[in-house]
Amino acid sequence: MISALGILAISSVVLYAILDWELDRENRQLVSTLLAVLTEDAQEPDFHFLLPGMDSPKQPYQLRVFDESMRVLFASSGMVDVPFPDRTADKNLIVELNLPSGRFMTSANWTERAEDVPFRLVQVAVDITDDAVLLSHYRLAAFGVLVTGLAACALISVVVVRRGLRPLREVTLATGRISASQLHERLGATTWPAELMELVTSFNSMLSRLDRAFQSLSRSSSSMAHELRTPINNLIGEADVALSFDRSASEYRAVLESAMEEYQRLAKIVDTLLFFARADNPQHKLRLETFDGAQSIRKVVDFFDSVAADAGVTVTSTGAEPVTANATLFMQAIGNVLNNALQHTPAGGSITVELGHDEGGAARVAIRDTGVGIGPDDLPNVTEHFYRTAASRATRRSGMGLGLSIVKSVMDWHSGRIEITSELGKGTQVVLTFPAAQSP
Amino acid sequence: MRILIVEDEDKTSSFLSRGLRESGFLVDTSPDGERALLLVLERSYDLVILDVMLPGIDGWEVLRQIRARGLRMPILFLTARDAVDDRVRGLDAGADDYLLKPFAFSEVLARVRTLMRRPPIQAREDLCVADLEIDLVRQRATRSGVRLDLTAKEFALLGLLVRRHGEVLSRTFIAEQVWDVNFDSDGNVVDVAIRRLRSKLDDPFEKKLIHTVRGTGYVLEDRT
């Protein structure tokens, strides 16, 4: 808006300057021409024939003639106020005068000094009052145009900016409406101008991500509350019943022992939550080391040996590969996956743990079972905190539903990946990828 | 055997000192690092149980200053899992250990005994409890003269229980000692291993030797 106004102002000034200069040039030309013609006429012995019509105050040009000794021979009535010229009059010198009777442009010239020619000084004055008035009108008009232009500019800008920003304001209003309880709301997809389409699309996809994260968070906190409620409920109930009558020492002992079990459960929940908090905090750097992956896997498999024997499942491990990871968490991740596999593989089945590497040199542990598999509805959620499939909820044999979510945290912490593929009734494959060591 | 407990939480400090006193140790306590540093110079301790989070100077600084004064007694750290730094594992002194809060007392006791290298209650040479005899060299176990058919890990588990017989061992401690794994498992791996061991050790005999201590762990003892 300011630039528009600037252009307007500059062009007015330029036009004014051009007009001023043009008028001035025309007037000077008029003065020169008149002076030349009249000087020539004044060389005639009798110059009065020049006068008729000129001796009127309305006449735009006026004349005065002097003799050699600067006595006025003749003066038109308009010349009253115009001062006498110098004796050394120069026809090229044109003087502009501001007089009470108006504005004049004047010049004077001597006739040629020759035989039989009267030596006279001719002074011409042209009234340019009208031009000055014209210019002052013009100035006024330009100023008016400028002011009007400014107002128009401002008005148009406001209207244009408002119109242009209206979709943005609508976006703002729409985002303002979205609170945690309305994360499912999206910005309408059709009415936006092209410039905003990208913003709206990425905003909507951010909302989807938030929505998913929020839902998963609220699901896991509700499962967590439930998970905490059970042991606390048992503790309160048992203590309450125990205290309602006098009991023998062994009965009190049994209550305390049962309480110990519940405390252990609570301790485990707290411990795991602290682990998640720590894994989620990017400030906690992992202490990594490079070790023989096969040996660590063998240890884990050994550990689960009795469970596998009990379940009638054979576990075999293959492959050799150096792994760069946090050794304890590496074993923890494999242990949890293996534990899960053991719980969902019926007797006679088998589990293989295969250690290898991918094209990028990252260590890759694939754990395959011939178990019941995970349904497509559950598959995306199995790594969520406290998530249990309907089947495992029914049997209540698989702990708290934290196993795979711990694995996920471990993998995230290592900037690694967990990929789970499964087919109902055929089995599940979990692939853990630990990135190769960063060369320093 | 004198132990110093440096812990600012009253209840924790109190149950630790009570439990350790009842297990036959002499116990002093200090609620902060400054007093602990005075105490370690004044008396000679065989072990220090040190909370990492202390008011004033923290556990790491207390450790540093204890070592700077040339004292080499083992130090057992108590710390919360979210604060476990891998520095713990990197501690130079091999004997040092740490425990994650929350912990059970039996866990503390097992570690204290390990750190102080206290000989098991039973002398090492004749590893026998009641009618159970084990021969660590030949990896053999017999009950009432009957040879028990155990796998290598089952034997290792039985060996641990016999060597620490009369002591309640937690599942975590057992997993660490027998399988050398120190990750938490959601499942009941140790329980299954114990059950399988029991089926060979106790089921065929009248007298049961392995006992479950609910909420804590397992103990092998002759309860007659």
XYZ file of C-alpha atoms in Angstrom:
664
model
C 0.000 0.000 0.000
C 2.840 2.345 0.900
C 4.579 1.532 -2.365
C 1.421 2.282 -4.363
C 1.160 5.605 -2.622
C 4.832 6.315 -3.310
C 4.386 5.655 -7.021
C 1.378 7.936 -7.069
C 3.253 10.748 -5.326
C 6.339 10.442 -7.505
C 4.354 10.510 -10.752
C 2.408 13.581 -9.648
C 5.613 15.439 -8.843
C 7.204 14.431 -12.140
C 4.141 15.487 -14.157
C 4.082 18.810 -12.314
C 7.769 19.402 -13.042
C 7.276 18.607 -16.726
C 4.305 20.965 -16.977
C 6.181 23.742 -15.189
C 9.207 23.373 -17.432
C 7.120 23.203 -20.604
C 5.153 26.357 -19.750
C 8.321 28.223 -18.880
C 9.950 27.233 -22.154
C 6.929 28.303 -24.194
C 6.759 31.688 -22.454
C 10.459 32.349 -22.970
C 10.079 31.523 -26.649
C 7.145 33.917 -26.892
C 9.167 36.682 -25.238
C 12.136 36.126 -27.567
C 9.977 36.070 -30.681
C 8.027 39.180 -29.685
C 11.213 41.044 -28.823
C 12.786 40.147 -32.145
C 9.732 41.235 -34.162
C 9.167 44.453 -32.221
C 12.855 45.440 -32.283
C 12.798 45.140 -36.025
C 9.633 47.249 -36.185
C 11.166 49.871 -33.895
C 13.919 50.489 -36.409
C 11.366 52.236 -38.559
C 11.438 56.020 -37.929
C 7.821 56.013 -37.139
C 6.898 53.097 -34.856
C 3.451 54.181 -33.811
C 1.803 51.904 -36.317
C 2.772 49.095 -34.019
C 0.671 50.343 -31.285
C -2.994 50.026 -32.143
C -4.484 47.117 -30.235
C -1.434 46.808 -28.070
C -2.238 49.678 -25.818
C -4.763 47.803 -23.741
C -4.397 46.444 -20.197
C -6.057 43.227 -21.357
C -3.318 42.630 -23.889
C -1.220 39.571 -22.852
C 1.994 41.282 -23.947
C 3.110 44.809 -23.212
C 5.701 47.115 -24.784
C 7.912 50.070 -23.768
C 10.262 51.986 -26.012
C 13.143 54.226 -24.860
C 15.349 56.641 -26.806
C 19.123 56.744 -26.583
C 19.079 58.720 -23.347
C 16.606 56.251 -21.706
C 13.633 58.551 -21.996
C 10.363 56.731 -22.443
C 9.056 57.343 -25.922
C 6.089 55.114 -25.497
C 4.700 52.686 -22.955
C 1.637 50.489 -23.106
C -0.645 50.891 -20.118
C 0.184 47.422 -18.675
C 3.829 48.459 -18.205
C 3.177 50.752 -15.232
C 4.612 48.399 -12.680
C 7.326 46.740 -14.736
C 10.743 48.219 -13.787
C 12.996 49.815 -16.438
C 15.629 47.629 -17.986
C 19.306 48.143 -17.656
C 21.135 50.202 -20.317
C 23.179 47.230 -21.174
C 20.085 45.296 -22.132
C 20.682 41.787 -23.471
C 17.964 40.161 -25.539
C 18.930 36.759 -24.193
C 18.323 37.757 -20.609
C 14.706 37.036 -19.762
C 13.651 38.096 -16.295
C 10.625 36.799 -14.407
C 8.928 39.300 -12.156
C 6.336 38.938 -9.437
C 4.437 42.208 -9.360
C 1.257 43.345 -7.576
C -0.537 43.480 -10.935
C 0.542 39.964 -11.861
C 3.401 37.794 -12.967
C 5.502 38.925 -15.911
C 8.328 37.711 -18.019
C 10.343 40.553 -19.477
C 13.316 41.227 -21.759
C 14.777 44.239 -23.577
C 16.863 44.869 -26.706
C 18.504 47.789 -28.500
C 17.821 48.430 -32.191
C 20.705 48.102 -34.580
C 23.140 51.034 -34.603
C 23.100 52.135 -38.269
C 22.626 55.074 -40.634
C 19.072 56.436 -40.766
C 17.969 54.103 -38.084
C 16.700 55.564 -34.789
C 18.618 54.062 -31.873
C 16.031 52.827 -29.453
C 15.579 50.363 -26.609
C 12.577 48.073 -26.826
C 11.265 46.311 -23.696
C 8.687 43.554 -23.903
C 6.748 42.026 -21.032
C 4.444 38.990 -21.225
C 1.809 38.455 -18.565
C 2.182 34.888 -17.271
C -0.202 35.235 -14.338
C -2.557 32.663 -15.855
C 0.215 30.064 -16.028
C 1.025 30.522 -12.369
C -2.664 30.124 -11.546
C -2.780 27.049 -13.732
C 0.214 25.571 -11.924
C -1.212 26.291 -8.510
C -4.486 24.655 -9.580
C -2.490 21.758 -10.784
C -0.656 21.465 -7.464
C -3.950 21.478 -5.610
C -5.404 18.857 -7.919
C -2.327 16.628 -7.541
C -2.572 16.867 -3.790
C -6.239 15.952 -3.973
C -5.456 12.962 -6.144
C -2.786 11.883 -3.709
C -5.075 12.041 -0.688
C -7.862 10.250 -2.528
C -5.350 7.662 -3.750
C -4.129 7.094 -0.233
C -7.637 6.561 1.060
C -8.537 4.274 -1.836
C -5.311 2.334 -1.432
C -5.897 1.794 2.262
C -9.459 0.747 1.742
C -8.661 -1.651 -1.083
C -5.757 -3.141 0.851
C -7.901 -3.821 3.866
C -10.543 -5.467 1.721
C -8.031 -7.516 -0.273
C -6.046 -8.615 2.784
C -9.185 -9.587 4.605
C -10.444 -11.557 1.690
C -7.057 -13.201 1.201
C -6.697 -14.125 4.871
C -10.221 -15.337 5.363
C -9.322 -19.012 4.784
C -6.413 -18.618 7.210
C -8.775 -17.229 9.794
C -11.059 -20.162 9.187
C -8.119 -22.523 9.698
C -7.333 -20.723 12.947
C -10.920 -20.994 14.106
C -11.044 -24.657 13.163
C -7.790 -25.428 14.995
C -9.035 -23.489 17.997
C -12.041 -25.770 18.188
C -9.880 -28.886 18.423
C -9.200 -30.045 21.948
C -7.997 -33.362 23.318
C -11.547 -34.661 23.259
C -12.071 -33.731 19.614
C -8.888 -34.966 18.047
C -10.979 -36.819 15.504
C -12.057 -33.494 13.927
C -10.485 -32.648 10.570
C -10.376 -29.496 8.487
C -12.767 -29.824 5.534
C -10.913 -30.876 2.429
C -12.661 -29.147 -0.465
C -13.053 -25.396 0.130
C -9.476 -24.298 0.617
C -7.466 -22.219 -1.862
C -4.519 -24.013 -3.425
C -1.938 -22.144 -1.320
C -3.531 -23.423 1.872
C -4.263 -26.941 0.651
C -0.807 -28.173 1.646
C -1.072 -26.636 5.097
C -4.490 -28.149 5.619
C -3.329 -31.572 4.439
C -0.295 -31.660 6.683
C -2.323 -30.269 9.541
C -4.862 -33.036 9.095
C -2.196 -35.708 8.983
C -0.639 -34.260 12.124
C -4.052 -34.506 13.739
C -4.321 -38.147 12.700
C -0.962 -38.925 14.255
C -1.881 -37.073 17.432
C -5.223 -38.811 17.518
C -3.600 -42.225 17.238
C -0.951 -41.410 19.842
C -3.541 -39.962 22.175
C -5.845 -42.928 21.831
C -3.004 -45.323 22.467
C -1.931 -43.260 25.466
C -5.384 -43.170 26.930
C -5.860 -46.886 26.249
C -2.596 -47.707 27.977
C -3.265 -45.464 30.958
C -6.647 -47.050 31.434
C -5.121 -50.526 31.201
C -2.400 -49.386 33.559
C -4.933 -48.136 36.085
C -6.693 -51.470 35.793
C -3.433 -53.319 36.189
C -2.665 -51.325 39.350
C -6.168 -51.709 40.722
C -6.023 -55.482 40.930
C -3.067 -55.785 43.331
C -4.210 -52.791 45.385
C -7.679 -54.278 45.633
C -6.207 -57.573 46.820
C -4.015 -55.816 49.380
C -6.874 -53.797 50.855
C -9.268 -56.725 50.874
C -6.900 -59.200 52.465
C -5.686 -56.756 55.115
C -9.259 -55.754 55.894
C -10.403 -59.333 56.346
C -7.307 -60.240 58.366
C -7.854 -57.349 60.762
C -11.544 -58.023 61.366
C -10.820 -60.856 63.871
C -7.922 -61.903 66.050
C -5.926 -64.489 64.163
C -3.052 -66.833 64.721
C 0.502 -65.841 63.815
C 0.493 -68.244 60.893
C -2.635 -66.640 59.495
C -1.057 -63.175 59.707
C 1.996 -64.639 58.099
C -0.073 -65.939 55.189
C -1.574 -62.479 54.706
C 1.859 -60.857 54.677
C 3.131 -63.447 52.207
C 0.222 -62.835 49.925
C 0.832 -59.104 50.275
C 4.458 -59.655 49.246
C 3.263 -61.158 45.976
C 1.094 -58.138 45.309
C 3.922 -55.759 46.206
C 6.155 -57.543 43.745
C 3.534 -57.086 41.081
C 3.277 -53.382 41.857
C 7.047 -53.064 41.901
C 7.225 -54.660 38.488
C 4.641 -52.256 37.043
C 6.439 -49.229 38.462
C 9.755 -50.559 37.265
C 8.448 -51.038 33.751
C 6.835 -47.605 33.625
C 10.122 -46.054 34.707
C 11.826 -48.012 31.967
C 9.430 -46.587 29.379
C 9.916 -43.083 30.718
C 13.656 -43.496 30.455
C 13.526 -45.022 26.983
C 11.260 -42.211 25.777
C 13.582 -39.526 27.038
C 16.044 -38.771 24.246
C 18.528 -37.387 26.737
C 19.323 -40.847 28.009
C 22.089 -42.183 25.848
C 22.568 -45.908 25.654
C 25.859 -47.474 26.518
C 26.591 -49.619 23.488
C 29.123 -52.364 23.084
C 29.987 -54.800 20.348
C 29.671 -58.414 21.398
C 29.107 -61.916 20.089
C 25.377 -61.967 19.383
C 25.183 -65.738 19.089
C 26.515 -66.199 22.606
C 23.969 -63.809 24.091
C 21.164 -65.519 22.199
C 22.362 -68.908 23.420
C 22.192 -67.633 27.001
C 18.619 -66.462 26.513
C 17.608 -69.724 24.871
C 19.250 -71.641 27.729
C 17.322 -69.563 30.216
C 14.008 -70.519 28.626
C 15.048 -74.136 28.238
C 12.872 -75.454 31.070
C 9.857 -73.458 29.915
C 10.293 -74.818 26.392
C 10.673 -78.372 27.697
C 7.518 -77.883 29.752
C 5.602 -76.609 26.753
C 6.917 -79.354 24.515
C 8.384 -76.840 22.089
C 11.857 -77.045 20.599
C 13.916 -73.869 20.410
C 16.935 -73.683 18.121
C 19.266 -70.781 17.421
C 21.479 -70.312 14.376
C 23.857 -67.762 12.951
C 26.872 -65.876 14.223
C 27.268 -62.163 14.047
C 28.834 -59.402 16.090
C 26.102 -57.141 17.436
C 26.436 -53.532 18.571
C 23.831 -52.835 21.227
C 23.318 -52.546 24.930
C 23.997 -56.150 25.904
C 21.401 -56.352 28.672
C 18.650 -54.768 26.595
C 19.537 -56.978 23.616
C 18.967 -60.043 25.768
C 15.873 -58.487 27.291
C 14.333 -57.902 23.855
C 15.052 -61.407 22.609
C 13.926 -62.880 25.920
C 10.587 -61.086 25.727
C 9.935 -62.125 22.141
C 10.934 -65.692 22.921
C 8.753 -65.732 26.020
C 5.826 -64.549 23.946
C 6.497 -67.142 21.272
C 6.673 -69.912 23.887
C 3.329 -68.911 25.321
C 1.580 -68.987 21.981
C 3.109 -72.103 20.494
C 1.328 -75.362 21.234
C 3.166 -78.559 22.159
C 5.044 -80.137 19.280
C 5.771 -76.774 17.730
C 9.138 -75.201 17.138
C 10.780 -71.822 17.491
C 13.882 -70.704 15.635
C 16.062 -67.748 16.490
C 18.145 -66.742 13.524
C 20.917 -64.167 13.751
C 22.094 -62.514 10.565
C 22.574 -59.101 9.033
C 20.889 -57.025 6.366
C 22.466 -55.264 3.351
C 23.321 -52.239 5.472
C 25.319 -54.336 7.935
C 22.689 -54.037 10.668
C 22.327 -57.062 12.911
C 19.029 -58.835 12.350
C 17.435 -61.322 14.721
C 14.460 -63.237 13.335
C 12.372 -65.218 15.793
C 9.873 -67.535 14.109
C 7.343 -69.749 15.790
C 4.780 -72.248 14.608
C 2.235 -70.913 17.046
C -1.326 -69.689 16.912
C -0.405 -66.419 15.201
C -1.786 -62.946 15.718
C -4.973 -61.772 14.053
C -4.797 -58.832 11.627
C -6.882 -56.723 14.042
C -4.417 -57.202 16.869
C -1.220 -57.055 14.851
C -0.824 -53.261 14.736
C -1.433 -52.968 18.480
C 0.639 -55.738 20.005
C 3.528 -53.421 20.781
C 1.296 -51.051 22.719
C 1.716 -50.807 26.486
C -0.528 -53.276 28.363
C -2.122 -54.494 25.152
C -3.448 -58.021 25.278
C -5.256 -59.855 22.565
C -8.737 -61.057 23.401
C -7.467 -64.643 23.433
C -4.653 -63.973 25.851
C -6.949 -61.911 28.090
C -9.220 -64.877 28.324
C -6.486 -67.267 29.396
C -4.699 -64.734 31.642
C -1.479 -66.557 31.228
C 0.627 -63.991 29.474
C 1.539 -61.559 32.205
C 0.660 -57.933 31.931
C 0.868 -57.410 28.207
C 4.075 -55.436 28.455
C 6.502 -57.865 26.834
C 6.362 -56.619 23.242
C 5.952 -52.991 24.200
C 9.212 -53.257 26.124
C 10.788 -54.766 23.011
C 9.452 -51.843 20.980
C 10.947 -49.367 23.449
C 14.277 -51.166 23.379
C 14.300 -51.075 19.576
C 13.330 -47.393 19.463
C 16.027 -46.622 21.960
C 18.562 -48.319 19.702
C 17.118 -46.528 16.649
C 16.350 -50.027 15.466
C 13.170 -51.660 14.165
C 10.706 -54.335 15.141
C 8.709 -55.950 12.350
C 6.025 -58.479 13.115
C 4.350 -60.637 10.519
C 1.877 -63.281 11.399
C -0.653 -65.678 10.016
C -3.402 -67.105 12.181
C -2.829 -70.796 12.791
C 0.555 -70.783 11.034
C 2.813 -68.774 13.273
C 4.464 -65.450 13.873
C 7.770 -63.969 12.818
C 9.345 -61.121 14.741
C 12.380 -59.448 13.214
C 14.535 -57.177 15.347
C 17.038 -55.005 13.523
C 19.848 -53.370 15.464
C 21.703 -50.719 13.464
C 25.376 -51.290 12.729
C 27.933 -49.479 14.888
C 28.558 -45.892 13.853
C 32.176 -45.615 12.804
C 33.653 -42.720 14.764
C 30.792 -57.777 60.131
C 29.895 -54.103 60.183
C 27.717 -52.463 57.541
C 27.006 -48.776 56.957
C 23.661 -47.861 55.384
C 23.557 -44.430 53.738
C 19.922 -43.736 52.934
C 17.826 -40.618 53.453
C 14.426 -42.341 53.363
C 13.688 -43.296 56.991
C 11.524 -46.338 56.373
C 13.949 -47.863 53.897
C 16.870 -47.260 56.207
C 14.954 -48.728 59.107
C 13.838 -51.966 57.442
C 17.293 -52.489 55.992
C 19.041 -52.084 59.330
C 16.496 -54.203 61.146
C 16.717 -56.999 58.590
C 20.506 -56.944 58.515
C 20.787 -56.880 62.318
C 18.482 -59.876 62.517
C 20.759 -61.630 60.028
C 23.691 -61.089 62.357
C 25.343 -57.918 61.068
C 26.369 -54.816 62.976
C 24.651 -51.888 61.303
C 25.133 -48.113 61.382
C 22.992 -45.688 59.412
C 23.525 -42.225 58.005
C 20.856 -40.052 56.395
C 23.317 -38.091 54.265
C 26.690 -38.220 52.549
C 28.565 -35.832 54.831
C 27.924 -37.887 57.947
C 28.649 -41.084 56.004
C 32.102 -39.809 55.071
C 32.868 -39.043 58.717
C 31.671 -42.491 59.749
C 33.697 -44.439 57.188
C 36.868 -42.810 58.484
C 35.954 -43.314 62.110
C 35.064 -46.981 62.009
C 36.051 -49.656 59.607
C 33.143 -51.062 57.655
C 33.101 -54.299 55.715
C 30.435 -53.003 53.363
C 28.576 -49.795 52.553
C 25.003 -49.729 51.235
C 24.714 -46.410 49.454
C 21.647 -44.702 48.022
C 22.536 -42.792 44.867
C 20.028 -39.993 45.438
C 21.026 -38.244 48.626
C 20.497 -34.713 49.869
C 23.670 -32.648 49.661
C 26.482 -34.646 48.118
C 25.114 -37.558 46.107
C 26.060 -41.211 46.154
C 28.548 -40.920 43.289
C 30.466 -38.241 45.112
C 30.397 -40.239 48.340
C 31.802 -43.231 46.437
C 34.511 -41.082 44.867
C 35.566 -39.636 48.178
C 35.544 -43.016 49.929
C 37.816 -44.389 47.199
C 39.951 -41.235 47.272
C 40.641 -41.956 50.937
C 42.014 -45.331 50.014
C 39.137 -47.376 51.411
C 38.431 -50.474 49.344
C 35.395 -52.021 51.031
C 32.649 -53.203 48.658
C 29.822 -50.785 48.014
C 26.276 -51.776 47.133
C 24.306 -49.081 45.336
C 20.593 -48.560 45.720
C 19.017 -46.754 42.803
C 15.792 -46.303 40.903
C 15.549 -47.775 37.462
C 14.961 -44.476 35.688
C 18.205 -43.218 37.178
C 20.297 -46.294 36.483
C 23.168 -45.038 34.558
C 25.300 -47.479 32.718
C 28.087 -46.035 34.778
C 26.922 -48.537 37.357
C 28.068 -51.395 35.207
C 31.238 -49.584 34.368
C 32.366 -49.245 37.940
C 35.970 -50.257 38.231
C 35.668 -52.147 41.457
C 34.475 -55.566 40.354
C 32.945 -56.333 43.713
C 30.542 -53.401 43.592
C 26.956 -54.185 42.836
C 23.719 -52.317 42.600
C 20.075 -52.918 43.358
C 17.119 -51.330 41.638
C 14.402 -49.777 43.766
C 11.916 -51.130 44.605
C 13.665 -54.224 45.939
C 12.889 -57.001 48.408
C 14.962 -57.417 51.495
C 15.928 -60.974 50.619
C 17.484 -59.511 47.491
C 19.614 -57.172 49.566
C 20.678 -59.963 51.870
C 21.692 -62.247 49.021
C 23.820 -59.522 47.485
C 25.342 -58.441 50.753
C 26.426 -62.005 51.430
C 27.856 -62.349 47.924
C 29.758 -59.064 48.191
C 31.201 -59.919 51.584
C 32.228 -63.308 50.277
C 30.799 -64.809 53.400
C 31.178 -68.531 53.308
C 27.849 -70.333 53.031
C 26.335 -71.337 56.319
C 27.304 -74.924 55.552
C 30.971 -75.689 55.011
C 31.887 -76.148 51.367
C 33.467 -79.570 51.510
C 30.457 -81.646 52.424
C 27.683 -80.208 50.339
C 24.874 -82.182 51.836
C 21.526 -81.248 53.249
C 19.571 -83.989 54.989
C 19.877 -87.003 52.707
C 20.932 -84.922 49.694
C 24.562 -84.992 48.701
C 26.109 -83.222 45.766
C 29.514 -83.576 44.256
C 30.426 -80.332 42.518
C 33.466 -81.762 40.783
C 31.769 -84.711 39.159
C 28.481 -82.864 38.772
C 26.540 -85.512 40.606
C 23.702 -85.396 43.054
C 22.256 -88.226 45.114
C 19.402 -88.534 47.568
C 19.449 -91.415 49.975
C 22.120 -92.880 47.751
C 19.901 -92.679 44.634
C 21.520 -90.825 41.759
C 19.399 -87.887 40.475
C 19.249 -87.496 36.709
C 19.764 -83.738 36.240
C 20.583 -81.579 33.265
C 23.587 -79.254 33.514
C 21.418 -76.226 34.333
C 19.359 -78.186 36.840
C 22.552 -79.170 38.533
C 23.753 -75.569 38.565
C 20.446 -74.505 40.102
C 20.623 -77.218 42.740
C 24.257 -76.318 43.426
C 23.295 -72.716 44.111
C 20.417 -73.677 46.388
C 22.614 -76.088 48.342
C 25.531 -73.707 48.676
C 23.175 -70.996 49.978
C 20.875 -73.407 51.783
C 18.740 -71.869 54.473
C 18.874 -68.571 52.574
C 15.872 -67.301 50.650
C 16.929 -66.598 47.079
C 14.881 -64.331 44.811
C 14.013 -65.289 41.259
C 16.146 -62.455 39.891
C 19.126 -63.564 41.930
C 18.706 -67.166 40.821
C 18.421 -66.145 37.145
C 21.556 -64.084 37.478
C 23.593 -66.759 39.236
C 22.488 -69.784 37.235
C 21.880 -68.425 33.725
C 23.888 -65.225 33.874
C 20.926 -63.199 32.633
C 19.956 -60.008 34.377
C 16.934 -58.943 32.403
C 13.464 -58.961 33.859
C 11.155 -61.521 32.423
C 7.431 -61.178 32.374
C 7.067 -64.916 32.643
C 7.810 -67.425 35.312
C 10.940 -69.007 33.923
C 12.585 -69.608 37.293
C 9.357 -71.069 38.680
C 9.234 -73.581 35.856
C 12.873 -74.496 36.342
C 12.308 -74.979 40.076
C 9.239 -77.074 39.412
C 11.171 -79.320 37.071
C 13.970 -79.625 39.588
C 11.473 -80.467 42.326
C 9.936 -83.202 40.223
C 13.291 -84.959 40.293
C 14.562 -83.894 43.697
C 11.494 -83.838 45.931
C 8.593 -85.626 44.275
C 9.976 -89.155 44.658
C 10.830 -88.590 48.317
C 8.893 -88.107 51.482
C 10.936 -85.194 52.755
C 10.716 -82.014 50.709
C 13.818 -79.866 50.565
C 12.917 -76.936 48.259
C 10.407 -74.546 49.798
C 8.605 -71.624 48.240
C 8.661 -68.391 50.183
C 5.644 -66.610 48.811
C 6.331 -63.256 47.287
C 10.061 -63.635 47.790
C 11.623 -66.689 46.257
C 12.904 -70.140 47.119
C 14.896 -71.710 49.873
C 16.438 -75.160 50.205
C 16.516 -76.438 53.731
C 15.841 -79.399 55.938
C 12.678 -78.503 57.786
C 12.372 -81.273 60.277
